[in-house]
């Protein structure tokens, strides 16, 4: 899509909260890897999807600064919570600080460690899982969470187009992993899926 049309779509989309705006500005000003943050438009998409699903329990794999966790928290059912996992202590501390400024402080649980170690210890049923950590592990994360997602629940994975590199013949490790993940989901009879080609690609998966 043309940049102007994307810009128009963003302009015609509801604004985010003041804290989210502040978090994004903080990230763009101080972090070299700020492109990892979901960004305004995708944040609004995640919030909207969460409102549509009204999840009781959300699992996020890849917290970074808590931006997407806060967006997903907006649509929680009453008494619901987001559990978010990350391996990086420094960004996690900042995420906690920002979340503490919001009404979602007691509804977002942070866990620190490698997600492949943490997920097997989670004894919860998830209505929604957002996969957004290290790309080579996407298929592992999918396999690890699958039985913990309720029938009718959703798995959403970010960056599945990887700047369009998934369609190139030569694939580096991350690109190949994402392509394998996409094919794995498509071939999985237990789910229906749609690859939304917004931003860097959002794979939306519904467990039958
Ligand atoms: N979901 C965030 C962005 C996440 S960026 C948003 O949209 O705003 C990816 C995050 O995955 C980084 O913070 C990184 O520290 C984390 N990560 C990378 N490898 C990981 C692992 N093995 N286990 C848990 N988190 C990991
Ligand atoms: Ca991402």
Coordinates of C-alpha atoms and ligand atoms in Angstrom, one line a residue:
X1 CA 0.0 0.0 0.0
X2 CA 1.2 3.5 -0.7
X3 CA 2.7 5.3 2.3
X4 CA 0.1 8.1 2.0
X5 CA -2.7 5.6 2.2
X6 CA -1.1 4.0 5.3
X7 CA -0.8 7.4 6.8
X8 CA -4.4 8.1 6.0
X9 CA -5.4 4.9 7.7
X10 CA -3.5 5.9 10.8
X11 CA -5.1 9.3 10.8
X12 CA -8.5 7.8 10.6
X13 CA -7.8 5.5 13.6
X14 CA -8.7 6.3 17.2
X15 CA -5.9 7.7 19.3
X16 CA -4.0 5.8 22.0
X17 CA -3.8 6.7 25.7
X18 CA -1.4 9.3 27.0
X19 CA 0.8 6.7 28.7
X20 CA 1.1 4.7 25.5
X21 CA 2.0 7.9 23.7
X22 CA 4.6 8.7 26.3
X23 CA 6.0 5.1 26.2
X24 CA 6.4 5.3 22.4
X25 CA 8.1 8.7 22.6
X26 CA 10.5 7.4 25.3
X27 CA 11.3 4.4 23.2
X28 CA 12.0 6.3 20.0
X29 CA 14.2 8.8 21.9
X30 CA 16.3 6.3 23.9
X31 CA 16.4 2.9 22.2
X32 CA 18.3 1.9 19.1
X33 CA 16.1 -1.2 18.7
X34 CA 12.9 0.9 18.9
X35 CA 11.6 -0.7 15.7
X36 CA 10.7 -3.7 17.9
X37 CA 7.9 -1.8 19.6
X38 CA 4.5 -2.5 18.0
X39 CA 3.9 1.1 17.1
X40 CA 0.7 3.1 17.0
X41 CA -1.3 1.4 14.3
X42 CA -0.5 -2.2 15.3
X43 CA -1.1 -1.2 18.9
X44 CA -4.6 -0.1 18.0
X45 CA -5.2 -3.3 16.0
X46 CA -4.1 -5.4 19.0
X47 CA -6.3 -3.4 21.3
X48 CA -9.3 -3.9 18.9
X49 CA -8.7 -7.6 18.5
X50 CA -8.5 -7.9 22.3
X51 CA -11.7 -6.0 22.7
X52 CA -13.3 -8.4 20.2
X53 CA -12.0 -11.5 22.0
X54 CA -12.5 -10.2 25.6
X55 CA -9.9 -12.6 26.9
X56 CA -9.7 -13.7 30.5
X57 CA -6.1 -14.7 30.2
X58 CA -3.6 -13.4 27.7
X59 CA 0.0 -14.8 27.3
X60 CA 2.5 -12.5 25.6
X61 CA 5.9 -13.8 24.6
X62 CA 8.2 -10.8 24.2
X63 CA 7.4 -7.8 26.5
X64 CA 10.1 -5.3 25.5
X65 CA 8.8 -2.0 27.0
X66 CA 5.3 -3.2 27.7
X67 CA 3.6 -1.4 24.8
X68 CA 1.8 -4.3 23.2
X69 CA 1.0 -5.8 26.7
X70 CA -0.8 -2.5 27.6
X71 CA -2.7 -2.6 24.2
X72 CA -3.8 -6.2 24.8
X73 CA -4.8 -5.4 28.4
X74 CA -7.3 -2.8 27.1
X75 CA -9.7 -5.5 25.9
X76 CA -9.5 -7.9 28.9
X77 CA -12.7 -9.3 30.4
X78 CA -13.5 -8.3 34.0
X79 CA -11.0 -9.9 36.3
X80 CA -8.8 -10.8 33.3
X81 CA -5.0 -10.6 33.2
X82 CA -2.0 -10.5 30.8
X83 CA 1.0 -12.6 31.6
X84 CA 4.0 -11.3 29.7
X85 CA 7.4 -13.0 29.3
X86 CA 10.8 -11.5 28.5
X87 CA 14.4 -12.4 28.9
X88 CA 15.9 -8.9 29.1
X89 CA 16.1 -7.3 32.6
X90 CA 16.7 -3.7 31.6
X91 CA 13.8 -3.3 29.2
X92 CA 11.6 -5.2 31.7
X93 CA 12.3 -2.7 34.4
X94 CA 11.2 0.1 32.2
X95 CA 8.1 -1.8 31.1
X96 CA 7.1 -2.3 34.8
X97 CA 7.6 1.4 35.4
X98 CA 5.3 2.4 32.6
X99 CA 2.6 -0.2 33.4
X100 CA 2.7 1.0 37.0
X101 CA 1.4 4.4 35.8
X102 CA -1.7 2.8 34.3
X103 CA -5.0 1.2 35.5
X104 CA -3.6 -2.1 34.3
X105 CA -0.9 -2.4 36.9
X106 CA -2.6 -5.2 38.8
X107 CA -3.6 -7.0 35.6
X108 CA -0.2 -7.4 33.9
X109 CA 2.1 -10.1 35.3
X110 CA 5.8 -9.9 34.3
X111 CA 7.9 -13.1 34.1
X112 CA 11.6 -12.9 33.4
X113 CA 13.6 -15.7 31.7
X114 CA 13.8 -17.7 28.5
X115 CA 10.3 -18.2 27.3
X116 CA 10.9 -21.9 26.4
X117 CA 11.7 -22.4 30.1
X118 CA 8.8 -20.3 31.5
X119 CA 5.9 -21.6 29.3
X120 CA 5.9 -25.2 30.5
X121 CA 5.5 -23.9 34.1
X122 CA 2.4 -21.9 33.3
X123 CA -0.7 -23.8 34.4
X124 CA -3.3 -21.5 32.8
X125 CA -5.7 -21.7 30.0
X126 CA -5.2 -18.9 27.5
X127 CA -7.8 -17.2 25.4
X128 CA -5.2 -15.3 23.5
X129 CA -1.4 -15.7 23.0
X130 CA 0.7 -13.1 21.3
X131 CA 4.0 -14.4 20.0
X132 CA 6.6 -11.7 19.5
X133 CA 10.0 -12.8 20.8
X134 CA 13.0 -14.4 19.1
X135 CA 12.0 -15.6 15.6
X136 CA 13.8 -18.9 15.5
X137 CA 11.6 -20.1 18.4
X138 CA 8.2 -19.1 16.9
X139 CA 7.3 -22.7 16.0
X140 CA 8.5 -23.9 19.4
X141 CA 6.4 -21.3 21.1
X142 CA 3.4 -22.3 19.0
X143 CA 3.9 -26.0 20.0
X144 CA 4.5 -25.2 23.7
X145 CA 1.4 -23.0 24.1
X146 CA -1.0 -24.9 21.8
X147 CA -2.5 -27.3 24.4
X148 CA -2.8 -24.4 26.9
X149 CA -5.0 -22.4 24.4
X150 CA -8.7 -23.0 24.9
X151 CA -10.7 -24.3 21.9
X152 CA -12.0 -21.2 20.1
X153 CA -9.0 -19.3 21.5
X154 CA -6.5 -17.3 19.4
X155 CA -2.7 -17.2 18.7
X156 CA -1.4 -14.1 17.1
X157 CA 2.2 -13.9 15.9
X158 CA 4.0 -10.7 14.9
X159 CA 6.6 -10.0 12.1
X160 CA 5.6 -13.0 10.0
X161 CA 6.4 -11.1 6.8
X162 CA 9.8 -10.0 8.1
X163 CA 10.0 -6.9 5.9
X164 CA 8.9 -9.0 3.0
X165 CA 11.9 -11.2 3.1
X166 CA 9.8 -14.4 3.5
X167 CA 9.1 -14.4 -0.3
X168 CA 12.8 -14.2 -1.2
X169 CA 14.6 -17.3 -2.4
X170 CA 17.6 -16.8 -0.2
X171 CA 16.5 -16.9 3.5
X172 CA 18.6 -16.1 6.5
X173 CA 17.9 -17.9 9.8
X174 CA 15.1 -15.6 11.0
X175 CA 13.4 -15.4 7.6
X176 CA 13.5 -19.2 7.2
X177 CA 12.1 -19.7 10.7
X178 CA 9.2 -17.3 10.1
X179 CA 8.5 -18.9 6.7
X180 CA 8.5 -22.4 8.3
X181 CA 6.2 -21.1 11.1
X182 CA 3.7 -19.7 8.5
X183 CA 3.7 -23.0 6.6
X184 CA 3.3 -24.9 9.8
X185 CA 0.3 -22.9 10.8
X186 CA -1.3 -23.2 7.4
X187 CA -0.8 -27.0 7.4
X188 CA -2.3 -27.4 10.9
X189 CA -5.8 -28.9 10.7
X190 CA -6.5 -27.9 14.2
X191 CA -6.6 -24.3 13.4
X192 CA -7.9 -21.7 10.8
X193 CA -5.7 -18.7 10.1
X194 CA -5.4 -15.5 8.3
X195 CA -2.1 -13.6 7.6
X196 CA -3.0 -9.9 8.0
X197 CA -0.5 -7.9 5.9
X198 CA -0.4 -4.9 8.2
X199 CA 2.9 -3.5 9.3
X200 CA 5.3 -6.4 9.4
X201 CA 2.6 -9.1 9.1
X202 CA 0.4 -10.4 11.8
X203 CA -0.6 -14.1 11.7
X204 CA -3.9 -14.6 13.4
X205 CA -4.7 -18.2 14.3
X206 CA -8.0 -19.5 15.7
X207 CA -7.9 -22.9 17.4
X208 CA -10.9 -24.9 16.3
Ligands
LIG1 N1 5.8 -7.2 22.0 C1 6.6 -6.0 22.1 C2 7.9 -6.1 21.4 C3 8.7 -7.3 21.7 S1 10.4 -7.2 21.1 C4 5.8 -4.8 21.4 O1 5.1 -5.1 20.4 O2 5.9 -3.7 21.9 C5 11.0 -8.8 21.3 C6 11.3 -9.1 22.8 O3 11.6 -10.5 22.9 C7 12.6 -8.4 23.3 O4 12.2 -7.6 24.4 C8 13.5 -9.6 23.7 O5 14.2 -9.3 24.9 C9 12.5 -10.7 23.9 N2 13.1 -12.1 23.8 C10 14.0 -12.4 22.9 N3 14.4 -13.7 23.1 C11 13.6 -14.2 24.1 C12 13.5 -15.4 24.8 N4 14.2 -16.5 24.5 N5 12.6 -15.5 25.8 C13 11.8 -14.4 26.2 N6 11.9 -13.2 25.6 C14 12.8 -13.1 24.6
LIG2 CA1 7.2 -7.5 16.9

